[in-house]
PDB file of C-alpha atoms (C1' of nucleotides) in Angstrom:
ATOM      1  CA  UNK O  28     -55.366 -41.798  83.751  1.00 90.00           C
ATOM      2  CA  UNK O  29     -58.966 -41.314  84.583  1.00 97.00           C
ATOM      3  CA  UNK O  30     -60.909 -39.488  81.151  1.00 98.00           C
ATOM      4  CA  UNK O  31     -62.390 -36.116  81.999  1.00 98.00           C
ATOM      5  CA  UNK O  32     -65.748 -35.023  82.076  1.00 97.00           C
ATOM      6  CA  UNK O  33     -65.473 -33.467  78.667  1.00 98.00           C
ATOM      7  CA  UNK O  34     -64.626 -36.465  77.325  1.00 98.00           C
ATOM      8  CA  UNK O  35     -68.794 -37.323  77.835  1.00 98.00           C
ATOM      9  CA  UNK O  36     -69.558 -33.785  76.580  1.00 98.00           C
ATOM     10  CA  UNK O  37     -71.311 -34.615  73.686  1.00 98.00           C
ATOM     11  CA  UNK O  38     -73.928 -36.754  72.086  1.00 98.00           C
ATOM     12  CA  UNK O  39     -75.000 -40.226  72.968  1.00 98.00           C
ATOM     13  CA  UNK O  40     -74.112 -41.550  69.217  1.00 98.00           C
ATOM     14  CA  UNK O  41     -70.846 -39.726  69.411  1.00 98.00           C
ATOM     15  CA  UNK O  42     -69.922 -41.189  72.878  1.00 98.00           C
ATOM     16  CA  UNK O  43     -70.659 -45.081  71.990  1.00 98.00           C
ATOM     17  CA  UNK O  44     -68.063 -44.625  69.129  1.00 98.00           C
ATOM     18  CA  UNK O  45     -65.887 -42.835  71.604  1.00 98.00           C
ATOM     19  CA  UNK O  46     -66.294 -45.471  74.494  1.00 98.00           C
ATOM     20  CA  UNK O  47     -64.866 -48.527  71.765  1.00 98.00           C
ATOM     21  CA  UNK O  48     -61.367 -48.962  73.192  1.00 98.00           C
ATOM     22  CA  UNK O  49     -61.430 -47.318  76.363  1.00 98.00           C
ATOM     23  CA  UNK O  50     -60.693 -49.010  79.327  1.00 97.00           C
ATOM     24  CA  UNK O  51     -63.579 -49.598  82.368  1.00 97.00           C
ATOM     25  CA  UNK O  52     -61.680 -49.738  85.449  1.00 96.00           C
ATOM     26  CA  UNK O  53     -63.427 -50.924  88.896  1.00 93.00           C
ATOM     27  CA  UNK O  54     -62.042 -51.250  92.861  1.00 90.00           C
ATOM     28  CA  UNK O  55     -63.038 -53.660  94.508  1.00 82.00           C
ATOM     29  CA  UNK O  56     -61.928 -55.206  98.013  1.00 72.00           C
ATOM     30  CA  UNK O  57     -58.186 -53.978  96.630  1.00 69.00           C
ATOM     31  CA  UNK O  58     -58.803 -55.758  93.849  1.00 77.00           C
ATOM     32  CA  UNK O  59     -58.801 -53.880  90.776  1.00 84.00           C
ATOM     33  CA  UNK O  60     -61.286 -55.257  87.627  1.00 88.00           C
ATOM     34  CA  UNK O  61     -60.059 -53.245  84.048  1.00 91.00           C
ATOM     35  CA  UNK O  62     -61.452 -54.321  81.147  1.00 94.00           C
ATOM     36  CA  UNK O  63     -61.569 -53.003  77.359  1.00 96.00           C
ATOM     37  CA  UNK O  64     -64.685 -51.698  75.639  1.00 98.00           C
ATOM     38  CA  UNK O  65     -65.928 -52.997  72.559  1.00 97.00           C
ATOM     39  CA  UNK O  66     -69.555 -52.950  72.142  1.00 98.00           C
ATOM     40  CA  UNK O  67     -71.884 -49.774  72.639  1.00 98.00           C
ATOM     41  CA  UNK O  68     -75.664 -48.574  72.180  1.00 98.00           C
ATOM     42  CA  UNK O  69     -76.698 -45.090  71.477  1.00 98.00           C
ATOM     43  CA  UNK O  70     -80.029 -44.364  72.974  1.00 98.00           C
ATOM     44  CA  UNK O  71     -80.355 -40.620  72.286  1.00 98.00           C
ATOM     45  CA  UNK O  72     -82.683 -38.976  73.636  1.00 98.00           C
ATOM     46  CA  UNK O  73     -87.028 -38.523  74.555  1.00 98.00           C
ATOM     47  CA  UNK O  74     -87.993 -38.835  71.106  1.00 98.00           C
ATOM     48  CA  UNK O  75     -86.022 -42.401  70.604  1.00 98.00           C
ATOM     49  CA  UNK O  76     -88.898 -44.559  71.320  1.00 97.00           C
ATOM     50  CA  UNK O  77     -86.226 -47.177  72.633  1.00 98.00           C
ATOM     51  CA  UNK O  78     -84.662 -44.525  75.081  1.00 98.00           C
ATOM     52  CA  UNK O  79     -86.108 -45.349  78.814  1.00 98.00           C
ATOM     53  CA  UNK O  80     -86.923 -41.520  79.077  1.00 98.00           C
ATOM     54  CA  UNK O  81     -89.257 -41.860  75.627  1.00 98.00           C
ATOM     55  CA  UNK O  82     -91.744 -43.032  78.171  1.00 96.00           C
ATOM     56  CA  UNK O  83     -91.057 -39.754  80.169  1.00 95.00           C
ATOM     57  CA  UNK O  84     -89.241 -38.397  83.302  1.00 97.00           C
ATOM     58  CA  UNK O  85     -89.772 -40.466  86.359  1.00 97.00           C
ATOM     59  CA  UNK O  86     -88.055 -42.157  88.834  1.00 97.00           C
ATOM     60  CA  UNK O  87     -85.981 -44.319  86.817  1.00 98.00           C
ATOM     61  CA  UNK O  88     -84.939 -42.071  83.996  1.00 98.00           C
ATOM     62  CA  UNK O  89     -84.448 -39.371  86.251  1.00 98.00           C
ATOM     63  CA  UNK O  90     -80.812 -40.319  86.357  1.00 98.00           C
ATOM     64  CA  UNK O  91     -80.652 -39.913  82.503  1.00 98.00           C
ATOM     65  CA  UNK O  92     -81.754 -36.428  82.956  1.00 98.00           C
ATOM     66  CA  UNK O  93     -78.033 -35.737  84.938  1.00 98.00           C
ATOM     67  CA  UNK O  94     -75.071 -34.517  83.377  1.00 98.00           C
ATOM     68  CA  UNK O  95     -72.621 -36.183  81.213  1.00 98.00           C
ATOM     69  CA  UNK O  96     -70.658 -39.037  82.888  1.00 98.00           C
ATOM     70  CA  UNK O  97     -73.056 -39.823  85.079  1.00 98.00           C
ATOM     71  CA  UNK O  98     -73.758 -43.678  85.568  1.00 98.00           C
ATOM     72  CA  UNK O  99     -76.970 -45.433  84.581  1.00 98.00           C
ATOM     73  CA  UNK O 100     -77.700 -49.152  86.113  1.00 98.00           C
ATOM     74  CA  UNK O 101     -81.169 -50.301  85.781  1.00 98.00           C
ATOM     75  CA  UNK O 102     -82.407 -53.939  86.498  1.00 98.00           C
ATOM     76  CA  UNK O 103     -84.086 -55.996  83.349  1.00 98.00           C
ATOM     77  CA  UNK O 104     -86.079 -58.892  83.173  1.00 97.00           C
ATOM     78  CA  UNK O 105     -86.025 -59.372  86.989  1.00 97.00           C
ATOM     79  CA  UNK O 106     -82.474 -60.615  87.005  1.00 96.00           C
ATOM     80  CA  UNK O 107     -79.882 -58.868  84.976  1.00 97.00           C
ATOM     81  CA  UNK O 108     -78.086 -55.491  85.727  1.00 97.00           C
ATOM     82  CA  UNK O 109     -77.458 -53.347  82.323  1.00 98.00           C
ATOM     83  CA  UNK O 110     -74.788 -50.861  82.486  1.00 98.00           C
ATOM     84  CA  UNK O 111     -75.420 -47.251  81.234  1.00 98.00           C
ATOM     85  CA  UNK O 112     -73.222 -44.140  80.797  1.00 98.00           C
ATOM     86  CA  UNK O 113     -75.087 -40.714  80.966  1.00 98.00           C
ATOM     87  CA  UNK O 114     -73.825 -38.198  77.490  1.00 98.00           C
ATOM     88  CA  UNK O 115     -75.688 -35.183  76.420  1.00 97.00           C
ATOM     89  CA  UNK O 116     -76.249 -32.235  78.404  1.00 97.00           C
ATOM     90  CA  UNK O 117     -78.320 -32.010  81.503  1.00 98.00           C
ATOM     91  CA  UNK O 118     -82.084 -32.006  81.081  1.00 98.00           C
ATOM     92  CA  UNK O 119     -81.591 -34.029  77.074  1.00 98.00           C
ATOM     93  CA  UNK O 120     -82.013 -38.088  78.616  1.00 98.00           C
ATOM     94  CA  UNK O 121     -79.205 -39.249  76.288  1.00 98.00           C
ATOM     95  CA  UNK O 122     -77.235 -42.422  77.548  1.00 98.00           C
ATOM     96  CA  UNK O 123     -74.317 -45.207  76.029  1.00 98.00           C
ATOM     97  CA  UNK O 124     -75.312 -48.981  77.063  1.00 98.00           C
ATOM     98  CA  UNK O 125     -71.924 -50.884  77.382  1.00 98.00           C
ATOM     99  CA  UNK O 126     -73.107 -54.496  75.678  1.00 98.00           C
ATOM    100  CA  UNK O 127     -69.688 -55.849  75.749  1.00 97.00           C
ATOM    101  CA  UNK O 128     -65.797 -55.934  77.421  1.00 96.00           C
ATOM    102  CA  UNK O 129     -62.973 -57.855  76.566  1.00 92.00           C
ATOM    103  CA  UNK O 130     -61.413 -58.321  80.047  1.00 89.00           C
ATOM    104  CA  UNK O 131     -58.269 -57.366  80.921  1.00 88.00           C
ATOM    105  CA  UNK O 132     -56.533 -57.667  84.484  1.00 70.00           C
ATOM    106  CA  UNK O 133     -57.000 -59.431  87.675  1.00 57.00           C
ATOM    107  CA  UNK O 134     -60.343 -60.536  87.148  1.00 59.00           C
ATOM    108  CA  UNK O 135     -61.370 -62.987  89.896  1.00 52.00           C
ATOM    109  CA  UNK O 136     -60.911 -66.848  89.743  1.00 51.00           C
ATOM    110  CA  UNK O 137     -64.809 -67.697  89.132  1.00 49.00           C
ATOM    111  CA  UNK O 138     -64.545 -64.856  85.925  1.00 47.00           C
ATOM    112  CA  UNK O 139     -61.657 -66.630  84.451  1.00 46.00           C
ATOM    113  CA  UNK O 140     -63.241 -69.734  83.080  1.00 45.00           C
ATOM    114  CA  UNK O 141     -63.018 -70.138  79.571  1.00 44.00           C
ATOM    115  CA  UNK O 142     -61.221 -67.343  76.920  1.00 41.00           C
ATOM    116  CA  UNK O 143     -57.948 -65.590  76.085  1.00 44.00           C
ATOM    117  CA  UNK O 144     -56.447 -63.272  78.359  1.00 45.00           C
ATOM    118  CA  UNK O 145     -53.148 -63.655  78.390  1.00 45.00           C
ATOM    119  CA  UNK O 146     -52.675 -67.280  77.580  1.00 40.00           C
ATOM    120  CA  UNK O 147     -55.498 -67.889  80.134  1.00 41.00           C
ATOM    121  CA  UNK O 148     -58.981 -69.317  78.681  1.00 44.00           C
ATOM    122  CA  UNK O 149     -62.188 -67.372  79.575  1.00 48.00           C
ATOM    123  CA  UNK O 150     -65.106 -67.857  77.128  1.00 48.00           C
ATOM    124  CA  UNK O 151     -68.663 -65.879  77.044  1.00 55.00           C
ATOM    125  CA  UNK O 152     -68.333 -64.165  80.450  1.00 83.00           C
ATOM    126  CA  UNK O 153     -68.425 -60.576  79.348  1.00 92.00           C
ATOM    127  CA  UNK O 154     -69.774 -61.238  75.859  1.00 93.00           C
ATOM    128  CA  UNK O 155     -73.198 -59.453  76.789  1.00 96.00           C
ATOM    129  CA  UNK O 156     -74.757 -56.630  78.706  1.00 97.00           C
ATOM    130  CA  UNK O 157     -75.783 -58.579  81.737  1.00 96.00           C
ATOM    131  CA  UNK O 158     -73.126 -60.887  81.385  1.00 94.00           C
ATOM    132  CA  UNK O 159     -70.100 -58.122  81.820  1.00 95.00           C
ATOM    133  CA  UNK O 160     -72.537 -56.673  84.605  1.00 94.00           C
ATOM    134  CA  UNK O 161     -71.953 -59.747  86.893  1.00 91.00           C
ATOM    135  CA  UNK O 162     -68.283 -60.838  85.451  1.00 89.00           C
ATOM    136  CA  UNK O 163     -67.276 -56.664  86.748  1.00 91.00           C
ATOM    137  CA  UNK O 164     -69.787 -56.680  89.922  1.00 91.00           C
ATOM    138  CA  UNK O 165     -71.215 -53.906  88.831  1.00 95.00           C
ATOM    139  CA  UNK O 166     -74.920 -53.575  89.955  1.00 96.00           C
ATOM    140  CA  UNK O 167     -77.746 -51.080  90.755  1.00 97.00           C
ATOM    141  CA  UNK O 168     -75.703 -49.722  93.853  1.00 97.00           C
ATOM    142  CA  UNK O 169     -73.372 -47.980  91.163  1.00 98.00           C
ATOM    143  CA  UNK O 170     -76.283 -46.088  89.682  1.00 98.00           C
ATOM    144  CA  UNK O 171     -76.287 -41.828  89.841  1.00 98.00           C
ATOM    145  CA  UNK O 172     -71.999 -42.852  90.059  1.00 98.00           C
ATOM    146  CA  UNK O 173     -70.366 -39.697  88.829  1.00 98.00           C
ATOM    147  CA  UNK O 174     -67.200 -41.751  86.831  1.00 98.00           C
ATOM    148  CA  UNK O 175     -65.724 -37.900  86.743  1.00 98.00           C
ATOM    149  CA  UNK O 176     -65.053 -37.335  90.196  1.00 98.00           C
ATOM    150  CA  UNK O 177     -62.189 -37.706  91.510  1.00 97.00           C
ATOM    151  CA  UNK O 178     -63.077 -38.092  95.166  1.00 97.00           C
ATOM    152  CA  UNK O 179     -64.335 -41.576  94.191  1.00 97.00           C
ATOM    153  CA  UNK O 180     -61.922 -44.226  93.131  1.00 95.00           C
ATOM    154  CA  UNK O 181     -64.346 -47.306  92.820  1.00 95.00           C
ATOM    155  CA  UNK O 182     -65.428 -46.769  88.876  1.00 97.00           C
ATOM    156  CA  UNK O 183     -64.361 -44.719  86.139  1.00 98.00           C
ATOM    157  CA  UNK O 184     -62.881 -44.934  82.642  1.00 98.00           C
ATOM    158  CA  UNK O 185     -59.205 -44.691  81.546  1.00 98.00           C
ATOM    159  CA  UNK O 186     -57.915 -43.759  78.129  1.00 97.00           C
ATOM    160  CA  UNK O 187     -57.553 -46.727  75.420  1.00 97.00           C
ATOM    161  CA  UNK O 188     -55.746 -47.122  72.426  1.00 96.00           C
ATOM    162  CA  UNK O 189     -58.030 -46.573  69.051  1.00 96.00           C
ATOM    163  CA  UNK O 190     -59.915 -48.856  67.497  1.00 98.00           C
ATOM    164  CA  UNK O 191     -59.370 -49.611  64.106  1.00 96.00           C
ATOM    165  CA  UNK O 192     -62.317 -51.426  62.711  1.00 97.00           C
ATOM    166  CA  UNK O 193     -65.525 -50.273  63.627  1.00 98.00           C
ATOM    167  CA  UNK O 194     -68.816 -52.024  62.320  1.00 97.00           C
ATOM    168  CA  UNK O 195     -72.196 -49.778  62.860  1.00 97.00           C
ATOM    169  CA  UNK O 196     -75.742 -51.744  63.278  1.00 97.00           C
ATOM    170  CA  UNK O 197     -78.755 -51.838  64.512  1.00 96.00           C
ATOM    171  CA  UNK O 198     -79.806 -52.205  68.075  1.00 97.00           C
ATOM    172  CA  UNK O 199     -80.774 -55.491  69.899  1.00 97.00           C
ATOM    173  CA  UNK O 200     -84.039 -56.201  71.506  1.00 96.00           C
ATOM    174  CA  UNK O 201     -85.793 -53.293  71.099  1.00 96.00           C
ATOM    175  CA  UNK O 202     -88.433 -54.298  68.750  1.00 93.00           C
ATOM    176  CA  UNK O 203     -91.387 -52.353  70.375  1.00 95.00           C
ATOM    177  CA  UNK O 204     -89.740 -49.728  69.150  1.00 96.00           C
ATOM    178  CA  UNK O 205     -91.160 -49.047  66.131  1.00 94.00           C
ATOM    179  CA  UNK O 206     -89.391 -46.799  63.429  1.00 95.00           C
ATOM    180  CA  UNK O 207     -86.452 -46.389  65.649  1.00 97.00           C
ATOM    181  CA  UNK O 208     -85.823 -49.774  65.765  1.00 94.00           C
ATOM    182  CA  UNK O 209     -83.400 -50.177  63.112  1.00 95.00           C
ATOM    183  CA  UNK O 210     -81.713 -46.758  63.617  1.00 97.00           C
ATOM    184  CA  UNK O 211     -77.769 -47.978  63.025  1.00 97.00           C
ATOM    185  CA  UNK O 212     -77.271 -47.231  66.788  1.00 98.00           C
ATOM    186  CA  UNK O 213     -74.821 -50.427  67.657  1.00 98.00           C
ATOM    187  CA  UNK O 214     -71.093 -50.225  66.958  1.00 98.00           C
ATOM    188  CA  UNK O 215     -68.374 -52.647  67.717  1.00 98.00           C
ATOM    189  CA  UNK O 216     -64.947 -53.478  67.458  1.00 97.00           C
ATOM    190  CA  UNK O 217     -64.679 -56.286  64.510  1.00 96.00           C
ATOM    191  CA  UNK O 218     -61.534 -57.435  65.588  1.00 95.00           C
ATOM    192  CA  UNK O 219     -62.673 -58.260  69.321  1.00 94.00           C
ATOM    193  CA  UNK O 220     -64.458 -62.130  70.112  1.00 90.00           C
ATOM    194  CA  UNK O 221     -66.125 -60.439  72.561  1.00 92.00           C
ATOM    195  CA  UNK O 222     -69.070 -59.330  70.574  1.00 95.00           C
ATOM    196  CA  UNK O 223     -72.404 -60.308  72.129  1.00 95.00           C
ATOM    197  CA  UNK O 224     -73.950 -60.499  68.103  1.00 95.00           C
ATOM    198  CA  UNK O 225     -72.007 -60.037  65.124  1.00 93.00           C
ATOM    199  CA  UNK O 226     -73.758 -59.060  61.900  1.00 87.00           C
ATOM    200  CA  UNK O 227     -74.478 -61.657  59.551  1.00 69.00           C
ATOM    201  CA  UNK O 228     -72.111 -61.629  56.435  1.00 56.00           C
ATOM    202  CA  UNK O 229     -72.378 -63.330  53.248  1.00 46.00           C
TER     203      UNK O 229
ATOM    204  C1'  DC J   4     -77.642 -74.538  64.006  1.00 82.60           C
ATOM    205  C1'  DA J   5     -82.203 -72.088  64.906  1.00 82.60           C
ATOM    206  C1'  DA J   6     -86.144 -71.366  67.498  1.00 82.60           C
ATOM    207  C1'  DG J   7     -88.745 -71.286  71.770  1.00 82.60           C
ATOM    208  C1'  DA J   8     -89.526 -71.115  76.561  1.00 82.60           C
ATOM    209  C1'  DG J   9     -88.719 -69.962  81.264  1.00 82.60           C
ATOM    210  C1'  DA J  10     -86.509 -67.425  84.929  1.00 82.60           C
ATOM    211  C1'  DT J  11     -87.828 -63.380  88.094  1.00 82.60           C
ATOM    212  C1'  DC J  12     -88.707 -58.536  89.895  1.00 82.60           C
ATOM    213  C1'  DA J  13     -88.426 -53.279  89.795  1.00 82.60           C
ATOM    214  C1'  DT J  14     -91.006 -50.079  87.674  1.00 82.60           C
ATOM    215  C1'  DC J  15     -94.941 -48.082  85.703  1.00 82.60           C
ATOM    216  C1'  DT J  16    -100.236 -48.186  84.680  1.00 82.60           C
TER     217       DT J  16
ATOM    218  C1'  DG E  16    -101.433 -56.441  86.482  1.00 82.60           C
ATOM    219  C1'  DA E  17     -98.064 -56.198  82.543  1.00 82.60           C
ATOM    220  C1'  DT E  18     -93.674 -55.876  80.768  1.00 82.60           C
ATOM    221  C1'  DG E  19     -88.859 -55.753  79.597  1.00 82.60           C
ATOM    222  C1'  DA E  20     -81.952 -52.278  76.176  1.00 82.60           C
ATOM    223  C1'  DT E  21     -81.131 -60.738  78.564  1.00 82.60           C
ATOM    224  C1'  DC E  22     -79.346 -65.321  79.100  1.00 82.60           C
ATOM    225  C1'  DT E  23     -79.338 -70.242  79.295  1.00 82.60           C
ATOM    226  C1'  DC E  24     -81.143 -74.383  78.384  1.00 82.60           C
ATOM    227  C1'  DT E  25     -83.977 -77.562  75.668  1.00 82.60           C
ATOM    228  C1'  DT E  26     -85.864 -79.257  71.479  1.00 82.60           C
ATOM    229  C1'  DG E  27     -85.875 -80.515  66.773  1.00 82.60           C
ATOM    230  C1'  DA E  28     -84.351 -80.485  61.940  1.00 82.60           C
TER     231       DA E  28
END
DNA sequence: CAAGAGATCATCT
DNA sequence: GATGATCTCTTGA
């Protein structure tokens, strides 16, 4: 079943920890796209000097600025569509980038080359922010989405199981951003191979 | 395996 | 006119 509103109630940080697990669910053309969640950014707030809305209110964070649950698509580097979920309250420009899904069910013939879903290979498709953008056909049409109401069935989230092992790190590609730009903001599921970039261990 | 470059355009200055 | 919350491909050690 479709999560609630108040299940976005809260703070950006809170809500990327939250998001690990659950499952992104999108219609299309009767065919339904679900995938899992296992890689989130916090960007939390105006004062993050990575946070879009750092650079103030205008026509593009303006949809930050709407209440929790709220989808946030923006295009980058003139190509790739990054998927954003709206958290805080309204007016406080807080928002969760998805960076990564493992997929799940019925996901068309040209996603399903390479890695393992159920015995079938599909490798590096959803791996990434823009890559699980263009694996789920999810673009900038999808942007100011409210995932809460009911009256639209195209996108929203259902409930997932827990995730176990979470691993918290700093954000990726956001080196402009000065002091904030090692704020342990990333978190992932460590048992997934669907992580865009793992941590480095020894 | 790591590092670098190029692609390509909406948004903001 | 500049610049990205990225990705893929190429080069070289």
């Amino acid at each position: 079943m479709r999560l609630p509103e108040s299940f976005y109630q809260s703070d950006a940080e809170t809500i990327a920890k939250k998001l690990l697990g659950q499952i992104l669910v999108h219609n299309l053309d009767g065919n339904t796209l679900k995938a899992r969640i296992v890689e989130t950014e916090a960007y939390v707030g105006a004062h993050d000097l990575a946070c879009h809305a750092s650079k103030g209110r205008t026509k593009r964070t303006e949809v930050m600025y709407s209440k929790a649950g709220t989808v946030y698509v923006y295009l980058i580097y003139g190509m790739y569509n990054m998927f954003n979920i709206v958290s805080g309250e309204v007016d406080d420009p807080q928002a969760v980038l998805i960076r990564a899904v493992e997929p799940l069910e019925h996901f068309k013939e040209e996603n399903l080359k390479g890695a393992n879903v159920e015995g079938i290979k599909i490798e590096g498709k959803t791996d990434g922010p823009g890559k699980l953008c263009k694996a789920l056909s999810i673009t900038r049409k999808h942007n100011a989405l409210d995932l809460t109401d009911e009256k639209q069935t195209s996108l929203f989230l259902e409930q997932g199981a827990l995730v176990q092992n979470v691993v918290t790190t700093t954000r990726v590609g956001i080196d402009y951003a000065k002091e904030w730009k090692d704020a342990p903001l990333r978190f992932y599921d460590d048992d997934s191979a669907f992580i865009s970039k793992r941590i480095k261990k020894n």
